[in-house]
mmCIF file of C-alpha atoms in Angstrom:
data_model
loop_
_atom_site.group_PDB
_atom_site.id
_atom_site.type_symbol
_atom_site.label_atom_id
_atom_site.label_comp_id
_atom_site.label_asym_id
_atom_site.label_seq_id
_atom_site.Cartn_x
_atom_site.Cartn_y
_atom_site.Cartn_z
ATOM 1 C CA MET A 1 -138.194 -123.529 13.729
ATOM 2 C CA SER A 2 -137.520 -121.785 17.000
ATOM 3 C CA PHE A 3 -140.701 -120.876 18.861
ATOM 4 C CA LEU A 4 -142.013 -118.344 21.349
ATOM 5 C CA THR A 5 -145.074 -118.531 23.568
ATOM 6 C CA PRO A 6 -147.579 -115.727 22.874
ATOM 7 C CA PRO A 7 -148.642 -113.482 25.761
ATOM 8 C CA GLU A 8 -152.047 -114.299 27.244
ATOM 9 C CA GLN A 9 -153.803 -111.555 25.256
ATOM 10 C CA GLY A 10 -151.347 -111.589 22.361
ATOM 11 C CA TRP A 11 -148.728 -109.010 21.478
ATOM 12 C CA ARG A 12 -149.895 -105.399 21.546
ATOM 13 C CA ARG A 13 -147.219 -103.458 19.617
ATOM 14 C CA TYR A 14 -145.384 -105.130 16.717
ATOM 15 C CA VAL A 15 -142.648 -103.298 14.788
ATOM 16 C CA ALA A 16 -140.957 -104.771 11.692
ATOM 17 C CA ILE A 17 -137.506 -103.563 10.599
ATOM 18 C CA GLY A 18 -135.435 -104.679 7.630
ATOM 19 C CA ASP A 19 -134.955 -104.328 3.880
ATOM 20 C CA SER A 20 -137.030 -105.066 0.762
ATOM 21 C CA PHE A 21 -138.088 -108.475 2.078
ATOM 22 C CA THR A 22 -139.837 -106.951 5.086
ATOM 23 C CA GLU A 23 -141.078 -103.965 3.081
ATOM 24 C CA GLY A 24 -142.959 -106.593 1.092
ATOM 25 C CA MET A 25 -141.568 -106.533 -2.431
ATOM 26 C CA ASN A 26 -143.152 -107.850 -4.730
ATOM 27 C CA ASP A 27 -146.427 -108.662 -2.961
ATOM 28 C CA VAL A 28 -148.716 -106.092 -4.591
ATOM 29 C CA ASP A 29 -151.588 -104.943 -2.395
ATOM 30 C CA PRO A 30 -154.784 -105.315 -4.483
ATOM 31 C CA GLN A 31 -156.405 -102.490 -2.506
ATOM 32 C CA ARG A 32 -153.429 -100.171 -3.083
ATOM 33 C CA PRO A 33 -151.635 -101.224 -6.303
ATOM 34 C CA GLU A 34 -148.933 -98.588 -5.788
ATOM 35 C CA GLN A 35 -147.805 -100.281 -2.550
ATOM 36 C CA PHE A 36 -146.596 -103.685 -1.447
ATOM 37 C CA ARG A 37 -148.104 -105.788 1.308
ATOM 38 C CA GLY A 38 -145.622 -108.502 2.288
ATOM 39 C CA TRP A 39 -145.166 -111.158 4.931
ATOM 40 C CA ALA A 40 -144.888 -108.725 7.871
ATOM 41 C CA ASP A 41 -148.181 -106.983 6.987
ATOM 42 C CA ARG A 42 -149.819 -110.383 6.625
ATOM 43 C CA LEU A 43 -148.366 -111.533 9.945
ATOM 44 C CA ALA A 44 -149.600 -108.375 11.694
ATOM 45 C CA ALA A 45 -153.138 -109.049 10.489
ATOM 46 C CA MET A 46 -153.008 -112.592 11.879
ATOM 47 C CA LEU A 47 -151.554 -111.423 15.198
ATOM 48 C CA ASP A 48 -154.267 -108.792 15.503
ATOM 49 C CA GLU A 49 -156.965 -111.391 14.899
ATOM 50 C CA ALA A 50 -155.413 -113.721 17.477
ATOM 51 C CA ALA A 51 -155.196 -110.884 20.017
ATOM 52 C CA ARG A 52 -158.817 -109.869 19.464
ATOM 53 C CA GLU A 53 -159.949 -113.432 20.092
ATOM 54 C CA ARG A 54 -158.332 -113.089 23.538
ATOM 55 C CA GLY A 55 -159.697 -109.639 24.318
ATOM 56 C CA GLY A 56 -156.693 -107.638 23.111
ATOM 57 C CA SER A 57 -155.645 -105.883 19.918
ATOM 58 C CA LEU A 58 -152.468 -105.120 17.984
ATOM 59 C CA ASP A 59 -150.881 -101.955 16.615
ATOM 60 C CA TYR A 60 -148.242 -102.340 13.907
ATOM 61 C CA ALA A 61 -145.438 -100.321 12.313
ATOM 62 C CA ASN A 62 -143.179 -101.314 9.419
ATOM 63 C CA LEU A 63 -139.935 -99.331 9.162
ATOM 64 C CA ALA A 64 -138.259 -101.508 6.506
ATOM 65 C CA ILE A 65 -136.910 -99.891 3.340
ATOM 66 C CA ARG A 66 -135.722 -101.678 0.221
ATOM 67 C CA GLY A 67 -131.976 -101.809 -0.407
ATOM 68 C CA ARG A 68 -130.981 -101.134 3.185
ATOM 69 C CA LYS A 69 -127.879 -102.765 4.626
ATOM 70 C CA LEU A 70 -127.577 -103.999 8.183
ATOM 71 C CA ASP A 71 -125.930 -100.775 9.413
ATOM 72 C CA ASP A 72 -129.120 -98.853 8.747
ATOM 73 C CA ILE A 73 -131.433 -101.596 10.020
ATOM 74 C CA VAL A 74 -129.668 -101.916 13.395
ATOM 75 C CA GLY A 75 -129.015 -98.172 13.496
ATOM 76 C CA ARG A 76 -131.716 -95.713 12.486
ATOM 77 C CA GLN A 77 -134.462 -98.298 12.101
ATOM 78 C CA LEU A 78 -133.743 -99.928 15.438
ATOM 79 C CA ASP A 79 -133.590 -96.564 17.229
ATOM 80 C CA HIS A 80 -136.964 -95.643 15.717
ATOM 81 C CA ALA A 81 -138.404 -99.019 16.671
ATOM 82 C CA LEU A 82 -137.338 -98.682 20.304
ATOM 83 C CA GLU A 83 -138.960 -95.245 20.504
ATOM 84 C CA LEU A 84 -142.276 -96.973 19.716
ATOM 85 C CA GLU A 85 -141.881 -99.215 22.799
ATOM 86 C CA PRO A 86 -142.816 -102.475 21.043
ATOM 87 C CA ASP A 87 -143.364 -105.811 22.730
ATOM 88 C CA LEU A 88 -142.531 -107.693 19.501
ATOM 89 C CA VAL A 89 -139.940 -106.802 16.842
ATOM 90 C CA SER A 90 -139.019 -108.702 13.697
ATOM 91 C CA ILE A 91 -135.518 -107.921 12.477
ATOM 92 C CA VAL A 92 -134.392 -109.372 9.153
ATOM 93 C CA GLY A 93 -131.345 -108.002 7.370
ATOM 94 C CA GLY A 94 -127.865 -108.677 6.103
ATOM 95 C CA GLY A 95 -128.833 -109.995 2.686
ATOM 96 C CA ASN A 96 -127.709 -106.844 0.887
ATOM 97 C CA ASP A 97 -124.413 -106.912 2.811
ATOM 98 C CA ILE A 98 -123.712 -110.545 1.949
ATOM 99 C CA LEU A 99 -123.829 -109.692 -1.766
ATOM 100 C CA ARG A 100 -120.964 -107.209 -1.387
ATOM 101 C CA PRO A 101 -117.536 -108.545 -2.402
ATOM 102 C CA ARG A 102 -115.928 -108.018 1.005
ATOM 103 C CA ALA A 103 -118.725 -108.972 3.381
ATOM 104 C CA ASP A 104 -117.464 -109.625 6.926
ATOM 105 C CA LEU A 105 -119.865 -112.296 8.177
ATOM 106 C CA GLY A 106 -118.487 -112.217 11.704
ATOM 107 C CA ALA A 107 -119.033 -108.473 11.940
ATOM 108 C CA LEU A 108 -122.558 -108.802 10.519
ATOM 109 C CA ALA A 109 -123.439 -111.463 13.085
ATOM 110 C CA ALA A 110 -122.040 -109.296 15.888
ATOM 111 C CA GLN A 111 -124.093 -106.311 14.691
ATOM 112 C CA LEU A 112 -127.241 -108.398 14.594
ATOM 113 C CA GLU A 113 -126.616 -109.846 18.046
ATOM 114 C CA ASP A 114 -126.009 -106.392 19.533
ATOM 115 C CA ALA A 115 -129.372 -105.309 18.111
ATOM 116 C CA VAL A 116 -131.091 -108.375 19.562
ATOM 117 C CA VAL A 117 -129.536 -107.656 22.972
ATOM 118 C CA ARG A 118 -130.873 -104.077 22.885
ATOM 119 C CA LEU A 119 -134.337 -105.317 22.004
ATOM 120 C CA ARG A 120 -134.367 -108.028 24.658
ATOM 121 C CA GLU A 121 -133.161 -105.562 27.296
ATOM 122 C CA SER A 122 -136.104 -103.316 26.374
ATOM 123 C CA GLY A 123 -138.466 -106.201 27.131
ATOM 124 C CA ALA A 124 -139.417 -106.921 23.511
ATOM 125 C CA ASP A 125 -139.694 -110.399 22.057
ATOM 126 C CA VAL A 126 -137.705 -110.863 18.842
ATOM 127 C CA LEU A 127 -138.444 -112.688 15.603
ATOM 128 C CA LEU A 128 -135.519 -113.459 13.263
ATOM 129 C CA ALA A 129 -135.371 -115.229 9.896
ATOM 130 C CA THR A 130 -132.666 -117.241 8.172
ATOM 131 C CA PRO A 131 -131.839 -116.499 4.551
ATOM 132 C CA THR A 132 -133.420 -118.707 1.916
ATOM 133 C CA ASP A 133 -131.205 -121.317 0.264
ATOM 134 C CA PRO A 134 -129.973 -119.730 -3.008
ATOM 135 C CA LYS A 135 -128.741 -123.028 -4.470
ATOM 136 C CA ASP A 136 -130.619 -122.544 -7.757
ATOM 137 C CA ALA A 137 -130.757 -118.741 -7.800
ATOM 138 C CA PRO A 138 -128.930 -116.924 -10.595
ATOM 139 C CA VAL A 139 -125.992 -114.769 -9.415
ATOM 140 C CA ILE A 140 -126.767 -115.175 -5.711
ATOM 141 C CA ARG A 141 -125.914 -118.882 -5.687
ATOM 142 C CA ALA A 142 -122.263 -117.844 -5.995
ATOM 143 C CA VAL A 143 -122.393 -116.737 -2.347
ATOM 144 C CA ARG A 144 -124.447 -119.665 -1.069
ATOM 145 C CA GLY A 145 -121.756 -120.479 1.496
ATOM 146 C CA ARG A 146 -122.058 -117.004 3.001
ATOM 147 C CA HIS A 147 -125.816 -117.419 3.308
ATOM 148 C CA ALA A 148 -125.344 -120.754 5.066
ATOM 149 C CA MET A 149 -122.829 -119.308 7.527
ATOM 150 C CA PHE A 150 -125.101 -116.355 8.299
ATOM 151 C CA ALA A 151 -128.044 -118.717 8.808
ATOM 152 C CA ALA A 152 -125.986 -120.687 11.343
ATOM 153 C CA SER A 153 -125.151 -117.459 13.185
ATOM 154 C CA ILE A 154 -128.839 -116.521 13.333
ATOM 155 C CA TRP A 155 -129.711 -119.846 14.968
ATOM 156 C CA SER A 156 -126.942 -119.336 17.534
ATOM 157 C CA ILE A 157 -128.099 -115.792 18.320
ATOM 158 C CA ALA A 158 -131.688 -116.997 18.696
ATOM 159 C CA ARG A 159 -130.664 -119.769 21.075
ATOM 160 C CA ARG A 160 -128.614 -117.432 23.265
ATOM 161 C CA HIS A 161 -131.303 -114.768 23.556
ATOM 162 C CA GLY A 162 -134.596 -116.646 23.325
ATOM 163 C CA CYS A 163 -135.726 -115.469 19.882
ATOM 164 C CA ALA A 164 -138.136 -117.074 17.448
ATOM 165 C CA VAL A 165 -136.760 -117.953 13.999
ATOM 166 C CA ILE A 166 -138.423 -118.371 10.613
ATOM 167 C CA ASP A 167 -136.489 -121.211 8.999
ATOM 168 C CA GLN A 168 -136.630 -120.005 5.412
ATOM 169 C CA TRP A 169 -133.562 -122.059 4.534
ATOM 170 C CA GLY A 170 -135.481 -125.251 5.305
ATOM 171 C CA MET A 171 -138.749 -124.343 3.558
ATOM 172 C CA HIS A 172 -139.097 -126.548 0.483
ATOM 173 C CA ALA A 173 -141.797 -124.272 -0.975
ATOM 174 C CA LEU A 174 -139.278 -121.427 -1.240
ATOM 175 C CA LYS A 175 -137.042 -123.602 -3.440
ATOM 176 C CA ASP A 176 -139.837 -123.568 -6.029
ATOM 177 C CA TRP A 177 -139.682 -120.622 -8.453
ATOM 178 C CA ARG A 178 -143.466 -120.353 -8.273
ATOM 179 C CA SER A 179 -142.926 -118.644 -4.883
ATOM 180 C CA TRP A 180 -140.819 -115.909 -6.501
ATOM 181 C CA SER A 181 -141.546 -112.887 -8.645
ATOM 182 C CA GLU A 182 -140.155 -112.196 -12.108
ATOM 183 C CA ASP A 183 -137.031 -110.478 -10.762
ATOM 184 C CA ARG A 184 -135.944 -113.768 -9.079
ATOM 185 C CA LEU A 185 -134.777 -111.761 -6.050
ATOM 186 C CA HIS A 186 -138.064 -111.106 -4.254
ATOM 187 C CA MET A 187 -140.961 -113.380 -3.405
ATOM 188 C CA ASN A 188 -144.384 -113.071 -4.997
ATOM 189 C CA SER A 189 -147.646 -112.977 -3.065
ATOM 190 C CA ASP A 190 -147.700 -116.720 -2.472
ATOM 191 C CA GLY A 191 -144.133 -116.698 -1.163
ATOM 192 C CA HIS A 192 -144.925 -113.859 1.254
ATOM 193 C CA ARG A 193 -148.094 -115.660 2.354
ATOM 194 C CA ARG A 194 -146.127 -118.790 3.174
ATOM 195 C CA VAL A 195 -143.465 -116.868 5.116
ATOM 196 C CA ALA A 196 -146.169 -115.087 7.115
ATOM 197 C CA LEU A 197 -147.672 -118.453 8.069
ATOM 198 C CA ALA A 198 -144.219 -119.757 9.018
ATOM 199 C CA ALA A 199 -143.669 -116.644 11.171
ATOM 200 C CA TYR A 200 -147.050 -117.089 12.839
ATOM 201 C CA THR A 201 -146.095 -120.671 13.670
ATOM 202 C CA ALA A 202 -142.667 -119.644 14.986
ATOM 203 C CA LEU A 203 -144.431 -117.215 17.333
ATOM 204 C CA GLY A 204 -146.297 -120.103 18.919
ATOM 205 C CA TYR A 205 -149.592 -120.086 17.041
ATOM 206 C CA SER A 206 -151.084 -122.902 14.962
ATOM 207 C CA PRO A 207 -152.596 -121.912 11.603
ATOM 208 C CA VAL A 208 -155.940 -123.684 11.441
ATOM 209 C CA ASP A 209 -156.311 -124.278 7.731
ATOM 210 C CA ALA A 210 -152.916 -123.658 6.120
ATOM 211 C CA ASP A 211 -149.479 -125.252 5.999
ATOM 212 C CA PRO A 212 -146.685 -122.761 5.184
ATOM 213 C CA ASP A 213 -144.679 -125.489 3.474
ATOM 214 C CA ALA A 214 -147.520 -127.356 1.775
ATOM 215 C CA PRO A 215 -146.222 -129.071 -1.380
ATOM 216 C CA ARG A 216 -147.382 -127.972 -4.801
ATOM 217 C CA SER A 217 -148.225 -130.106 -7.781
ATOM 218 C CA PRO A 218 -145.230 -130.693 -10.093
ATOM 219 C CA ALA A 219 -144.243 -127.649 -12.104
ATOM 220 C CA PRO A 220 -144.888 -127.826 -15.865
ATOM 221 C CA SER A 221 -141.755 -128.415 -17.888
ATOM 222 C CA ILE A 222 -140.468 -125.883 -20.405
ATOM 223 C CA SER A 223 -138.113 -126.331 -23.307
ATOM 224 C CA ARG A 224 -134.455 -125.397 -23.139
ATOM 225 C CA SER A 225 -134.986 -122.701 -25.775
ATOM 226 C CA GLN A 226 -137.831 -121.152 -23.789
ATOM 227 C CA GLN A 227 -135.713 -121.208 -20.637
ATOM 228 C CA TRP A 228 -132.933 -119.444 -22.535
ATOM 229 C CA ARG A 229 -135.361 -116.743 -23.708
ATOM 230 C CA ASN A 230 -136.656 -116.325 -20.160
ATOM 231 C CA ASP A 231 -133.122 -115.982 -18.811
ATOM 232 C CA ARG A 232 -132.186 -113.425 -21.481
ATOM 233 C CA GLU A 233 -135.268 -111.319 -20.706
ATOM 234 C CA TRP A 234 -134.578 -111.516 -16.967
ATOM 235 C CA ALA A 235 -130.983 -110.386 -17.469
ATOM 236 C CA THR A 236 -132.099 -107.397 -19.537
ATOM 237 C CA VAL A 237 -135.052 -106.280 -17.435
ATOM 238 C CA HIS A 238 -133.873 -107.089 -13.919
ATOM 239 C CA LEU A 239 -130.196 -108.072 -13.657
ATOM 240 C CA ARG A 240 -128.691 -105.211 -15.647
ATOM 241 C CA PRO A 241 -130.372 -102.409 -13.610
ATOM 242 C CA TRP A 242 -129.468 -104.178 -10.359
ATOM 243 C CA VAL A 243 -125.799 -104.432 -11.359
ATOM 244 C CA GLY A 244 -125.864 -100.808 -12.488
ATOM 245 C CA ARG A 245 -127.018 -99.656 -9.073
ATOM 246 C CA ARG A 246 -124.292 -101.688 -7.387
ATOM 247 C CA LEU A 247 -121.578 -100.207 -9.612
ATOM 248 C CA THR A 248 -122.714 -96.639 -8.981
ATOM 249 C CA GLY A 249 -123.397 -97.024 -5.254
ATOM 250 C CA ARG A 250 -127.102 -96.332 -5.634
ATOM 251 C CA SER A 251 -129.965 -98.122 -3.889
ATOM 252 C CA SER A 252 -133.545 -98.719 -4.967
ATOM 253 C CA GLY A 253 -134.546 -97.336 -1.554
ATOM 254 C CA ASP A 254 -132.711 -94.007 -1.817
ATOM 255 C CA GLY A 255 -134.999 -91.241 -0.610
ATOM 256 C CA ARG A 256 -137.823 -93.601 0.384
ATOM 257 C CA PRO A 257 -139.479 -93.241 3.803
ATOM 258 C CA PRO A 258 -140.776 -96.254 5.744
ATOM 259 C CA LYS A 259 -144.272 -97.215 4.626
ATOM 260 C CA ARG A 260 -145.717 -97.471 8.175
ATOM 261 C CA PRO A 261 -143.674 -95.200 10.488
ATOM 262 C CA LEU A 262 -146.302 -95.117 13.230
ATOM 263 C CA LEU A 263 -148.064 -97.791 15.251
ATOM 264 C CA THR A 264 -151.561 -98.185 13.833
ATOM 265 C CA PRO A 265 -154.044 -101.084 13.577
ATOM 266 C CA PRO A 266 -153.237 -103.506 10.728
ATOM 267 C CA GLU A 267 -155.318 -103.029 7.609
#
């Protein structure tokens, strides 16, 4: 991972921008079942605790919206983020673009780097994240090479501009389907928890009692027939609606506002 050094009293204003991953799908908040929590919310809580131990405190906004492509993330979301005058911004996007048939990876990397430059010029520290490795993921594994190329670009951008990076590609725990929800596209609560710990580490902190990539016990085996039934159910419930939205140009985030548009203390 690429690391930063936390300020003496911790960061004071953290803004997260991105797509469904940063919005927190499918990490259901037990206190608010109609909303998702997610790795960025979890990270904000840890950063606030670390700041309070040093006499500071943290305010947090999350502007991410599911389904958003990089144009929106480095456009409207970034403009909104800069208006909040953050000292830390996480920017994770491009995954929805990579799935399009004619994705221009060079242009995506240039867009992301331009956004990082704007943030660094404002004085904010920046946290990036590589894609996960989709080697065993249905549908998405077909564009594994694109994910790898984009991950390499993210490392290069981070090195040039002094950003921290969450190395999701290298996390073995995220190659285990027990870190993912039933739709096989978004992480479950344990996956988000592990990414939050990895982010906390990338920002220069040391989790006292948790390893983001701690191995699990071996997964129980299932029969080939049961796997076939699982795959058929997944295709009906999750894949078909997703393809339908792609064919009609719709997004699951159409009409949705950001869940935390203002800087407030983490909950």
